[in-house]
Short mmCIF file of C-alpha atoms (C1' of nucleotides) in Angstrom, two decimals:
data_model
loop_
_atom_site.label_atom_id
_atom_site.label_comp_id
_atom_site.label_asym_id
_atom_site.label_seq_id
_atom_site.Cartn_x
_atom_site.Cartn_y
_atom_site.Cartn_z
CA PHE J 168 127.43 115.60 89.77
CA LYS J 169 130.99 116.09 88.70
CA GLU J 170 130.71 119.82 89.31
CA ALA J 171 130.78 119.10 92.98
CA TRP J 172 134.37 117.98 93.05
CA ALA J 173 135.87 118.60 96.44
CA GLY J 174 139.40 117.41 96.13
CA GLU J 175 141.36 114.20 96.34
CA ALA J 176 140.97 111.89 99.28
CA ASP J 177 143.81 111.06 101.60
CA CYS J 178 142.79 107.48 102.17
CA ARG J 179 145.70 106.69 104.41
CA ASN J 180 144.53 109.21 106.95
CA CYS J 181 140.82 108.99 106.30
CA ALA J 182 138.80 109.75 109.40
CA LEU J 183 136.45 106.90 108.52
CA ARG J 184 139.23 104.55 107.61
CA SER J 185 138.42 101.99 110.26
CA SER J 186 134.82 101.54 109.17
CA VAL J 187 135.24 101.86 105.45
CA LEU J 188 135.94 99.45 102.64
CA PHE J 189 139.66 100.15 102.84
CA ALA J 190 139.81 99.26 106.51
CA GLY J 191 142.03 96.25 105.94
CA LEU J 192 144.50 97.84 103.56
CA GLU J 193 148.16 98.01 104.37
CA GLU J 194 150.87 100.41 103.41
CA ALA J 195 151.84 98.31 100.43
CA ASP J 196 148.29 98.48 99.12
CA PHE J 197 148.19 102.22 99.24
CA GLU J 198 151.37 102.32 97.21
CA ARG J 199 149.44 100.68 94.49
CA LEU J 200 146.82 103.42 94.47
CA HIS J 201 148.34 105.33 91.61
CA LYS J 202 145.46 107.52 90.84
CA PRO J 203 144.03 109.45 93.76
CA ILE J 204 140.45 108.89 94.91
CA ASP J 205 138.18 111.83 94.21
CA GLN J 206 135.83 113.28 96.77
CA PHE J 207 132.61 115.18 96.15
CA VAL J 208 130.14 117.17 98.16
CA LEU J 209 126.59 116.87 96.91
CA GLN J 210 123.46 118.82 97.63
CA PRO J 211 119.96 117.38 98.03
CA GLY J 212 118.46 116.36 94.73
CA ALA J 213 121.78 115.53 93.11
CA MET J 214 121.71 112.32 91.14
CA LEU J 215 124.63 109.97 91.55
CA TYR J 216 123.54 107.56 88.87
CA TYR J 217 120.54 106.15 87.06
CA ALA J 218 119.10 102.67 86.97
CA GLY J 219 120.28 100.88 83.86
CA GLN J 220 123.31 103.05 83.40
CA GLN J 221 126.60 101.22 82.92
CA GLY J 222 128.95 102.72 85.45
CA SER J 223 132.54 102.15 86.36
CA GLN J 224 132.67 103.39 89.89
CA MET J 225 131.21 102.71 93.28
CA PHE J 226 130.80 105.31 95.98
CA THR J 227 131.54 105.38 99.66
CA ILE J 228 129.29 107.69 101.57
CA ARG J 229 131.29 109.72 104.04
CA SER J 230 128.34 111.60 105.43
CA GLY J 231 124.78 112.39 104.42
CA LEU J 232 121.90 110.37 103.07
CA VAL J 233 121.22 108.81 99.68
CA LYS J 234 118.08 107.05 98.51
CA LEU J 235 118.07 104.12 96.10
CA SER J 236 114.84 103.84 94.17
CA GLN J 237 113.36 102.00 91.25
CA LEU J 238 110.80 103.11 88.74
CA LEU J 239 107.53 101.21 88.72
CA PRO J 240 105.60 100.36 85.58
CA ASP J 241 102.99 102.99 86.44
CA GLY J 242 105.63 105.70 86.53
CA SER J 243 105.84 106.13 90.28
CA GLN J 244 108.91 105.37 92.30
CA ARG J 245 109.54 102.94 95.07
CA ILE J 246 112.43 103.64 97.41
CA VAL J 247 114.21 100.43 98.19
CA ARG J 248 116.98 101.44 100.53
CA LEU J 249 118.53 104.37 102.36
CA MET J 250 122.29 104.59 102.47
CA ARG J 251 124.30 106.52 104.98
CA SER J 252 127.76 107.13 106.35
CA THR J 253 130.23 104.31 105.59
CA ASP J 254 127.81 102.57 103.24
CA ILE J 255 128.85 101.74 99.71
CA ILE J 256 126.54 102.14 96.76
CA GLY J 257 126.92 100.88 93.24
CA LEU J 258 128.55 97.58 94.20
CA GLU J 259 126.98 96.00 91.14
CA THR J 260 129.53 97.69 88.88
CA LEU J 261 132.13 95.36 90.34
CA LEU J 262 130.35 92.64 88.37
CA ASP J 263 130.11 94.82 85.28
CA GLN J 264 126.39 95.10 85.75
CA PRO J 265 124.50 98.32 85.17
CA TYR J 266 123.27 100.17 88.23
CA GLU J 267 120.10 98.69 89.69
CA HIS J 268 118.69 101.91 91.09
CA ASP J 269 118.41 105.60 90.78
CA ALA J 270 120.69 107.06 93.44
CA VAL J 271 119.56 110.47 94.65
CA VAL J 272 120.99 112.60 97.42
CA MET J 273 118.47 113.48 100.14
CA GLN J 274 120.66 115.46 102.52
CA ARG J 275 123.97 117.16 101.93
CA THR J 276 126.29 114.26 101.26
CA GLU J 277 130.03 113.73 100.99
CA ILE J 278 131.22 110.81 98.92
CA CYS J 279 134.37 109.19 97.66
CA ALA J 280 134.30 107.80 94.13
CA LEU J 281 135.99 104.42 93.87
CA PRO J 282 136.87 103.36 90.33
CA VAL J 283 136.05 99.72 89.78
CA ALA J 284 139.47 99.06 88.33
CA VAL J 285 141.14 100.17 91.53
CA VAL J 286 138.91 98.07 93.75
CA ARG J 287 139.40 95.06 91.55
CA GLU J 288 143.13 95.35 91.61
CA LEU J 289 143.30 95.72 95.35
CA GLN J 290 140.85 92.93 95.83
CA ALA J 291 142.93 90.50 93.84
CA ARG J 292 145.86 90.90 96.22
CA ASN J 293 144.24 91.66 99.53
CA PRO J 294 141.97 89.00 100.96
CA ALA J 295 140.81 91.32 103.73
CA LEU J 296 139.29 93.67 101.21
CA HIS J 297 137.69 90.76 99.54
CA THR J 298 136.02 89.62 102.75
CA GLU J 299 135.03 93.19 103.42
CA LEU J 300 133.25 93.25 100.08
CA LEU J 301 131.31 90.11 100.85
CA ALA J 302 130.33 91.62 104.18
CA ARG J 303 129.08 94.74 102.42
CA TRP J 304 126.91 92.72 100.16
CA GLN J 305 125.57 90.77 103.06
CA ARG J 306 124.78 93.95 104.93
CA ALA J 307 122.90 95.29 101.94
CA LEU J 308 120.93 92.09 101.75
CA LYS J 309 120.04 92.24 105.41
CA ASP J 310 118.91 95.82 104.94
CA ALA J 311 116.75 94.78 102.05
CA ASP J 312 115.14 92.06 104.11
CA GLU J 313 114.43 94.48 106.91
CA TRP J 314 112.96 96.87 104.42
CA ILE J 315 110.48 94.16 103.53
CA THR J 316 109.61 92.99 107.01
CA GLN J 317 109.61 96.35 108.74
CA LEU J 318 108.72 98.94 106.15
CA SER J 319 106.50 97.01 103.77
CA THR J 320 104.40 95.07 106.25
CA GLY J 321 101.56 96.06 108.52
CA SER J 322 99.37 99.15 108.76
CA ALA J 323 100.45 102.61 107.69
CA LYS J 324 100.80 103.66 111.31
CA GLN J 325 103.08 100.77 112.07
CA ARG J 326 105.22 101.41 109.06
CA VAL J 327 105.67 105.09 109.77
CA ALA J 328 106.52 104.35 113.38
CA ARG J 329 109.08 101.75 112.35
CA LEU J 330 110.62 104.14 109.85
CA LEU J 331 110.97 106.83 112.49
CA LEU J 332 112.52 104.44 114.97
CA ARG J 333 114.92 103.26 112.35
CA LEU J 334 116.02 106.82 111.70
CA VAL J 335 117.11 107.36 115.29
CA LYS J 336 118.35 103.86 115.92
CA ASP J 337 121.90 104.94 116.54
CA GLU J 338 121.26 108.50 117.60
CA PRO J 339 121.48 108.67 121.36
CA SER J 340 119.39 111.83 121.25
CA SER J 341 116.37 110.15 119.64
CA GLU J 342 116.30 113.06 117.26
CA CYS J 343 116.26 113.07 113.48
CA GLU J 344 115.48 114.99 110.35
CA LEU J 345 112.38 114.06 108.47
CA PHE J 346 112.08 113.92 104.72
CA GLY J 347 109.27 114.89 102.44
CA ARG J 348 105.99 113.01 102.73
CA GLU J 349 106.27 111.90 99.14
CA ASP J 350 109.56 110.15 99.80
CA MET J 351 108.18 108.72 102.97
CA GLY J 352 105.27 107.24 101.08
CA ALA J 353 107.59 105.83 98.44
CA MET J 354 109.56 104.07 101.14
CA LEU J 355 106.56 102.58 102.88
CA GLY J 356 104.39 101.72 99.91
CA ILE J 357 101.63 104.12 100.95
CA THR J 358 100.38 107.34 99.43
CA THR J 359 101.78 110.76 100.15
CA GLU J 360 98.53 111.74 101.83
CA THR J 361 98.48 108.76 104.14
CA ALA J 362 102.08 109.47 105.09
CA SER J 363 101.18 113.08 105.80
CA ARG J 364 98.09 112.20 107.80
CA THR J 365 99.96 109.69 109.91
CA VAL J 366 102.84 112.02 110.67
CA ALA J 367 100.44 114.83 111.48
CA GLU J 368 98.54 112.57 113.84
CA PHE J 369 101.75 111.50 115.56
CA LYS J 370 102.60 115.14 116.07
CA ARG J 371 99.22 115.83 117.62
CA GLN J 372 99.74 112.91 119.95
CA SER J 373 103.16 114.28 120.91
CA LEU J 374 104.89 111.20 119.65
CA LEU J 375 106.88 113.65 117.55
CA LEU J 376 108.13 116.96 118.86
CA GLU J 377 109.57 119.48 116.40
CA THR J 378 112.68 120.87 118.09
CA SER J 379 113.81 123.00 115.18
CA THR J 380 112.85 123.27 111.53
CA ASN J 381 112.37 119.75 110.31
CA ARG J 382 114.13 118.21 113.27
CA PHE J 383 112.08 115.97 115.48
CA LEU J 384 112.46 114.43 118.86
CA LEU J 385 110.76 111.05 119.11
CA ASP J 386 108.84 109.44 121.92
CA VAL J 387 110.63 106.16 121.39
CA PRO J 388 108.84 103.93 123.89
CA ASN J 389 105.36 104.84 122.67
CA LEU J 390 106.36 104.65 119.04
CA ARG J 391 107.67 101.20 119.74
CA LEU J 392 104.30 100.21 121.06
CA ILE J 393 102.70 101.29 117.82
CA ALA J 394 105.40 99.69 115.71
CA ASP J 395 105.17 96.27 117.26
CA LEU J 396 101.51 95.86 117.83
CA PHE E 39 116.52 67.09 108.05
CA LYS E 40 119.49 64.79 108.18
CA GLU E 41 117.22 61.76 107.94
CA ALA E 42 116.72 62.60 104.32
CA TRP E 43 120.25 61.76 103.28
CA ALA E 44 120.31 60.68 99.67
CA GLY E 45 123.91 59.92 98.99
CA GLU E 46 127.09 61.68 98.05
CA ALA E 47 127.20 64.05 95.15
CA ASP E 48 129.38 63.51 92.13
CA CYS E 49 130.19 67.16 91.60
CA ARG E 50 132.45 66.54 88.64
CA ASN E 51 129.56 65.13 86.66
CA CYS E 52 126.77 67.13 88.21
CA ALA E 53 123.93 67.69 85.78
CA LEU E 54 123.65 71.26 87.00
CA ARG E 55 127.35 71.85 87.01
CA SER E 56 127.30 74.64 84.49
CA SER E 57 124.84 76.76 86.42
CA VAL E 58 125.96 76.03 89.92
CA LEU E 59 128.47 77.57 92.28
CA PHE E 60 131.14 75.11 91.21
CA ALA E 61 130.79 76.04 87.56
CA GLY E 62 134.29 77.48 87.33
CA LEU E 63 136.12 74.70 89.14
CA GLU E 64 138.86 72.76 87.44
CA GLU E 65 140.13 69.27 87.86
CA ALA E 66 142.73 70.39 90.36
CA ASP E 67 140.04 71.93 92.51
CA PHE E 68 138.05 68.75 92.67
CA GLU E 69 141.15 66.95 93.84
CA ARG E 70 141.04 69.15 96.84
CA LEU E 71 137.50 68.11 97.72
CA HIS E 72 138.52 65.51 100.21
CA LYS E 73 135.22 65.02 101.83
CA PRO E 74 132.33 64.27 99.54
CA ILE E 75 129.39 66.62 99.28
CA ASP E 76 126.19 65.21 100.74
CA GLN E 77 122.87 65.31 98.97
CA PHE E 78 119.41 65.26 100.51
CA VAL E 79 115.87 64.91 99.34
CA LEU E 80 113.40 66.88 101.42
CA GLN E 81 109.65 66.82 101.65
CA PRO E 82 107.36 69.83 102.03
CA GLY E 83 107.46 71.27 105.51
CA ALA E 84 111.04 70.21 106.19
CA MET E 85 113.09 72.88 107.87
CA LEU E 86 116.60 73.45 106.57
CA TYR E 87 117.59 75.91 109.26
CA TYR E 88 116.26 78.50 111.66
CA ALA E 89 116.85 82.23 111.85
CA GLY E 90 119.51 82.98 114.42
CA GLN E 91 121.03 79.54 114.27
CA GLN E 92 124.79 79.43 113.78
CA GLY E 93 125.36 77.11 110.86
CA SER E 94 128.38 75.85 109.06
CA GLN E 95 126.98 74.96 105.70
CA MET E 96 125.26 76.51 102.74
CA PHE E 97 122.94 74.65 100.43
CA THR E 98 122.60 74.46 96.70
CA ILE E 99 119.07 73.74 95.59
CA ARG E 100 119.09 71.15 92.84
CA SER E 101 115.35 71.11 92.37
CA GLY E 102 112.27 72.13 94.28
CA LEU E 103 111.25 75.24 96.17
CA VAL E 104 112.32 76.70 99.49
CA LYS E 105 110.91 79.72 101.28
CA LEU E 106 112.98 82.08 103.39
CA SER E 107 110.92 83.84 106.02
CA GLN E 108 111.37 85.97 109.08
CA LEU E 109 109.32 86.14 112.21
CA LEU E 110 107.55 89.41 112.91
CA PRO E 111 107.17 90.91 116.36
CA ASP E 112 103.48 90.03 116.35
CA GLY E 113 104.27 86.37 115.80
CA SER E 114 103.30 86.14 112.15
CA GLN E 115 105.72 85.39 109.37
CA ARG E 116 106.78 87.38 106.38
CA ILE E 117 108.22 85.44 103.48
CA VAL E 118 111.12 87.35 102.05
CA ARG E 119 112.32 85.23 99.17
CA LEU E 120 111.66 82.06 97.23
CA MET E 121 114.64 79.98 96.22
CA ARG E 122 114.69 77.46 93.43
CA SER E 123 116.89 75.30 91.29
CA THR E 124 120.55 76.42 91.21
CA ASP E 125 120.01 78.99 93.95
CA ILE E 126 122.19 78.94 97.06
CA ILE E 127 120.82 79.58 100.52
CA GLY E 128 122.64 80.24 103.72
CA LEU E 129 125.41 82.32 102.14
CA GLU E 130 125.67 84.26 105.37
CA THR E 131 127.48 81.37 107.06
CA LEU E 132 130.45 82.15 104.84
CA LEU E 133 130.85 85.26 106.99
CA ASP E 134 130.34 83.30 110.19
CA GLN E 135 127.01 84.97 110.69
CA PRO E 136 123.94 83.12 111.93
CA TYR E 137 121.24 82.35 109.41
CA GLU E 138 119.00 85.32 108.68
CA HIS E 139 115.86 83.36 107.92
CA ASP E 140 113.84 80.30 108.54
CA ALA E 141 114.32 78.08 105.52
CA VAL E 142 111.37 75.78 104.89
CA VAL E 143 110.77 73.41 102.02
CA MET E 144 107.58 74.09 100.08
CA GLN E 145 107.78 71.44 97.38
CA ARG E 146 109.81 68.27 97.24
CA THR E 147 113.37 69.57 97.09
CA GLU E 148 116.80 68.13 96.38
CA ILE E 149 119.78 69.89 97.88
CA CYS E 150 123.51 69.63 98.18
CA ALA E 151 125.03 70.63 101.51
CA LEU E 152 128.20 72.65 101.11
CA PRO E 153 130.36 72.88 104.23
CA VAL E 154 131.65 76.39 104.69
CA ALA E 155 135.17 75.15 105.18
CA VAL E 156 135.16 73.57 101.74
CA VAL E 157 133.84 76.66 100.02
CA ARG E 158 136.33 78.84 101.81
CA GLU E 159 139.24 76.70 100.83
CA LEU E 160 138.25 76.55 97.21
CA GLN E 161 137.51 80.23 97.16
CA ALA E 162 140.96 81.13 98.37
CA ARG E 163 142.57 79.49 95.39
CA ASN E 164 140.02 79.87 92.66
CA PRO E 165 139.12 83.41 91.66
CA ALA E 166 136.30 82.18 89.44
CA LEU E 167 134.48 80.76 92.42
CA HIS E 168 135.05 83.96 94.21
CA THR E 169 133.45 85.99 91.47
CA GLU E 170 130.66 83.47 91.31
CA LEU E 171 129.99 84.08 94.99
CA LEU E 172 129.79 87.80 94.52
CA ALA E 173 127.40 87.23 91.67
CA ARG E 174 125.22 85.04 93.87
CA TRP E 175 125.01 87.73 96.46
CA GLN E 176 124.16 90.29 93.87
CA ARG E 177 121.44 88.07 92.49
CA ALA E 178 119.94 87.66 95.92
CA LEU E 179 119.98 91.39 96.37
CA LYS E 180 118.26 91.95 93.07
CA ASP E 181 115.63 89.43 94.04
CA ALA E 182 115.07 91.21 97.31
CA ASP E 183 114.62 94.50 95.50
CA GLU E 184 112.12 92.96 93.15
CA TRP E 185 110.30 91.47 96.10
CA ILE E 186 109.83 94.99 97.38
CA THR E 187 108.86 96.65 94.15
CA GLN E 188 106.73 93.87 92.71
CA LEU E 189 105.32 91.92 95.61
CA SER E 190 105.03 94.54 98.31
CA THR E 191 103.66 97.42 96.28
CA GLY E 192 100.23 98.14 94.85
CA SER E 193 96.82 96.59 95.37
CA ALA E 194 96.25 93.00 96.41
CA LYS E 195 95.10 92.13 92.89
CA GLN E 196 98.26 93.53 91.39
CA ARG E 197 100.47 91.71 93.83
CA VAL E 198 98.80 88.36 93.31
CA ALA E 199 98.99 88.80 89.55
CA ARG E 200 102.67 89.69 89.73
CA LEU E 201 103.36 86.70 91.95
CA LEU E 202 101.64 84.36 89.53
CA LEU E 203 103.50 85.77 86.58
CA ARG E 204 106.75 85.44 88.43
CA LEU E 205 106.03 81.77 89.06
CA VAL E 206 105.75 80.98 85.38
CA LYS E 207 108.38 83.41 84.18
CA ASP E 208 110.63 80.74 82.78
CA GLU E 209 108.04 78.04 82.23
CA PRO E 210 107.22 77.96 78.53
CA SER E 211 103.92 76.30 79.39
CA SER E 212 102.67 79.17 81.56
CA GLU E 213 101.73 76.58 84.10
CA CYS E 214 102.64 76.37 87.77
CA GLU E 215 101.81 74.93 91.13
CA LEU E 216 100.14 77.18 93.62
CA PHE E 217 100.95 77.22 97.31
CA GLY E 218 98.69 77.68 100.30
CA ARG E 219 96.85 80.95 100.67
CA GLU E 220 98.54 81.57 103.97
CA ASP E 221 101.98 81.45 102.38
CA MET E 222 100.74 83.56 99.55
CA GLY E 223 99.57 86.20 101.98
CA ALA E 224 102.86 86.07 103.84
CA MET E 225 104.69 86.74 100.60
CA LEU E 226 102.54 89.66 99.56
CA GLY E 227 101.93 91.31 102.88
CA ILE E 228 98.17 90.71 102.75
CA THR E 229 95.88 88.52 104.79
CA THR E 230 95.13 84.91 104.01
CA GLU E 231 91.52 85.79 103.25
CA THR E 232 92.41 88.51 100.80
CA ALA E 233 94.78 86.13 99.06
CA SER E 234 92.06 83.53 98.87
CA ARG E 235 89.42 85.94 97.60
CA THR E 236 91.73 87.28 94.94
CA VAL E 237 92.76 83.88 93.69
CA ALA E 238 89.16 82.71 93.70
CA GLU E 239 88.13 85.74 91.69
CA PHE E 240 90.90 85.15 89.17
CA LYS E 241 89.65 81.62 88.77
CA ARG E 242 86.10 82.82 88.14
CA GLN E 243 87.43 85.20 85.53
CA SER E 244 89.33 82.36 83.86
CA LEU E 245 92.63 84.06 84.43
CA LEU E 246 93.56 80.84 86.17
CA LEU E 247 92.61 77.42 84.88
CA GLU E 248 93.15 74.38 87.08
CA THR E 249 94.59 71.71 84.79
CA SER E 250 95.21 69.14 87.50
CA THR E 251 95.20 69.16 91.29
CA ASN E 252 96.85 72.37 92.32
CA ARG E 253 98.34 72.99 88.88
CA PHE E 254 97.21 76.09 87.09
CA LEU E 255 97.44 77.44 83.59
CA LEU E 256 97.69 81.22 83.50
CA ASP E 257 96.21 83.73 81.13
CA VAL E 258 99.46 85.61 80.96
CA PRO E 259 98.49 88.59 78.81
CA ASN E 260 95.46 89.49 80.90
CA LEU E 261 97.27 88.94 84.15
CA ARG E 262 99.93 91.28 82.88
CA LEU E 263 97.30 93.91 82.36
CA ILE E 264 96.24 93.60 85.96
CA ALA E 265 99.81 93.52 87.23
CA ASP E 266 100.95 96.69 85.56
CA LEU E 267 98.00 98.95 85.91
"C1'" DT L 33 105.83 144.15 101.11
"C1'" DC L 34 103.17 141.39 97.80
"C1'" DG L 35 102.36 137.44 94.81
"C1'" DG L 36 103.65 132.98 93.68
"C1'" DG L 37 105.06 128.48 94.35
"C1'" DC L 38 105.76 124.33 96.80
"C1'" DG L 39 104.86 121.07 100.08
"C1'" DA L 40 102.03 119.76 104.11
"C1'" DT L 41 97.57 119.20 105.82
"C1'" DT L 42 92.79 118.24 105.77
"C1'" DG L 43 87.85 116.96 104.34
"C1'" DC L 44 85.06 113.83 102.13
"C1'" DG L 45 83.27 110.03 99.56
"C1'" DC L 46 84.64 105.74 97.78
"C1'" DA L 47 87.18 101.43 97.22
"C1'" DT L 48 89.84 98.08 99.26
"C1'" DT L 49 91.27 95.27 102.96
"C1'" DT L 50 90.79 93.48 107.42
"C1'" DT L 51 88.43 90.93 110.88
"C1'" DC L 52 85.71 87.48 112.74
"C1'" DA L 53 82.88 83.89 111.87
"C1'" DA L 54 80.52 80.50 109.31
"C1'" DT L 55 80.50 77.25 105.75
"C1'" DG L 56 82.17 74.07 102.35
"C1'" DC L 57 85.31 70.62 100.50
"C1'" DG L 58 88.54 66.87 100.14
"C1'" DC L 59 91.28 63.56 102.40
"C1'" DC L 60 93.06 60.50 105.82
"C1'" DC L 61 92.37 57.34 109.62
"C1'" DG L 62 90.02 54.28 112.23
"C1'" DC O 246 81.89 54.27 105.63
"C1'" DG O 247 81.81 58.21 108.99
"C1'" DG O 248 83.93 61.43 111.59
"C1'" DG O 249 87.53 64.84 112.04
"C1'" DC O 250 90.98 67.90 110.34
"C1'" DG O 251 93.10 71.25 107.55
"C1'" DC O 252 92.53 74.44 104.24
"C1'" DA O 253 89.87 77.26 100.97
"C1'" DT O 254 86.01 80.04 100.38
"C1'" DT O 255 82.48 83.24 101.47
"C1'" DG O 256 79.62 86.78 104.09
"C1'" DA O 257 79.00 91.03 106.45
"C1'" DA O 258 80.39 94.84 109.11
"C1'" DA O 259 84.12 97.72 110.42
"C1'" DA O 260 88.51 99.71 109.71
"C1'" DT O 261 91.80 101.41 106.81
"C1'" DG O 262 93.74 103.60 102.97
"C1'" DC O 263 93.05 105.97 98.44
"C1'" DG O 264 91.96 109.76 95.25
"C1'" DC O 265 90.86 114.27 94.46
"C1'" DA O 266 90.48 118.80 95.59
"C1'" DA O 267 90.64 122.63 98.65
"C1'" DT O 268 93.25 125.05 102.07
"C1'" DC O 269 97.06 126.48 104.71
"C1'" DG O 270 101.78 128.02 105.84
"C1'" DC O 271 106.10 129.32 104.67
"C1'" DC O 272 109.84 130.91 102.05
"C1'" DC O 273 111.64 133.28 98.08
"C1'" DG O 274 112.16 136.55 94.55
"C1'" DA O 275 110.38 140.71 92.33
#
DNA sequence: TCGGGCGATTGCGCATTTTCAATGCGCCCG
DNA sequence: CGGGCGCATTGAAAATGCGCAATCGCCCGA
């Protein structure tokens, strides 16, 4: 993905500064950032890293959507998490462990590449960053748990409904982009066809309204009924 | 569970010391442990904590088995993780967050209760403990991912087989205790009846051999065939 | 504009799982 | 020793999801 280099980040004045890993850094910390942080802009399909690969950087997602998936023994893939703006992926490199997942871009995505060495150095001196790291891990764990309880439990209809609701959770407009049925199936542990059938049925029932190409407005209250029953 | 108090721990000479959170502590650190660490012995069914409860301690499991589960909107439970010897539960209290799960003892379990304050203090001074904490979190995350890919994916037969194999993974004897079918279903996202039918069928096919009450010897190679196809 | 190509959708038969209910089994308590 | 209780097992019908293949729609490049 290195071809997608988009310049060096100005962390001090980062628009996402307050919600990002470096939130707690002070002027003195930035002094220590000798090498600049690189930014990239990635297109759908781009691969950030592979499972098993020994990496030396983590990534902050500035905008966009990245899927983390694992290969199953039968060759298919199971998507284990979706990562979005302000999330960090590849935390495991901080422990010198190889990446756990394949990380693939689903929508145009902007990222910052954080070299492990830099994070480690800052972490040693700045307890705020350290706490922030713990919090990141905890958030990831909570996400994983929700993935189990919400997206891997219940009937196909329930799962699809929950996934949709999750996609608009913090969109006041109740609108979202949908991804391919194959990915949807891989997230929910159902087949592509079942995913397709369910979405199609929701459309027919006007639970989903296509506002523009691949953008959908959701009937939140009724989807909630399906999700929770 | 406080009734089950079983004395104060001698952390310095803990039999599990090398594999436990305090592995990296030095003599000076132990000096700082003013208050002793309490130990408890818990019987099946005992509840360590509830989801949503604001706690102030984490627990190291010395021996036994604890399930972490979450309540679903429909009132049923989904078990999200199994924790065993040397695992830590309740890490989230370190971030002042309420417990994420219900923690219930499944087999006779010995635990040490670690007050958050103590861990925090030690952590501030001892970088090894700090790294150890990160590693714990990472381990939990990896477990959660495996729970998704192995125990929440595929047919009921596959899931049961994978669960069984997981139970004996580090038992050289390929022998294990089984839990109730209801719990099994809650782990795998299937109904109690399906769990029962599947286990019963495995027994008939001699993939499971009951050596003593509720102890089973597994036909690992054949179960593996079922698990991976 | 035409021919592919790709992904979504759909039909259909089959297998699996759920659901609800009945039955069986072992164990504890009186 | 005889319920009663909790849990496992089983049956049977209905619901759900899967697998495979055909079709459709849309966009893109020749």
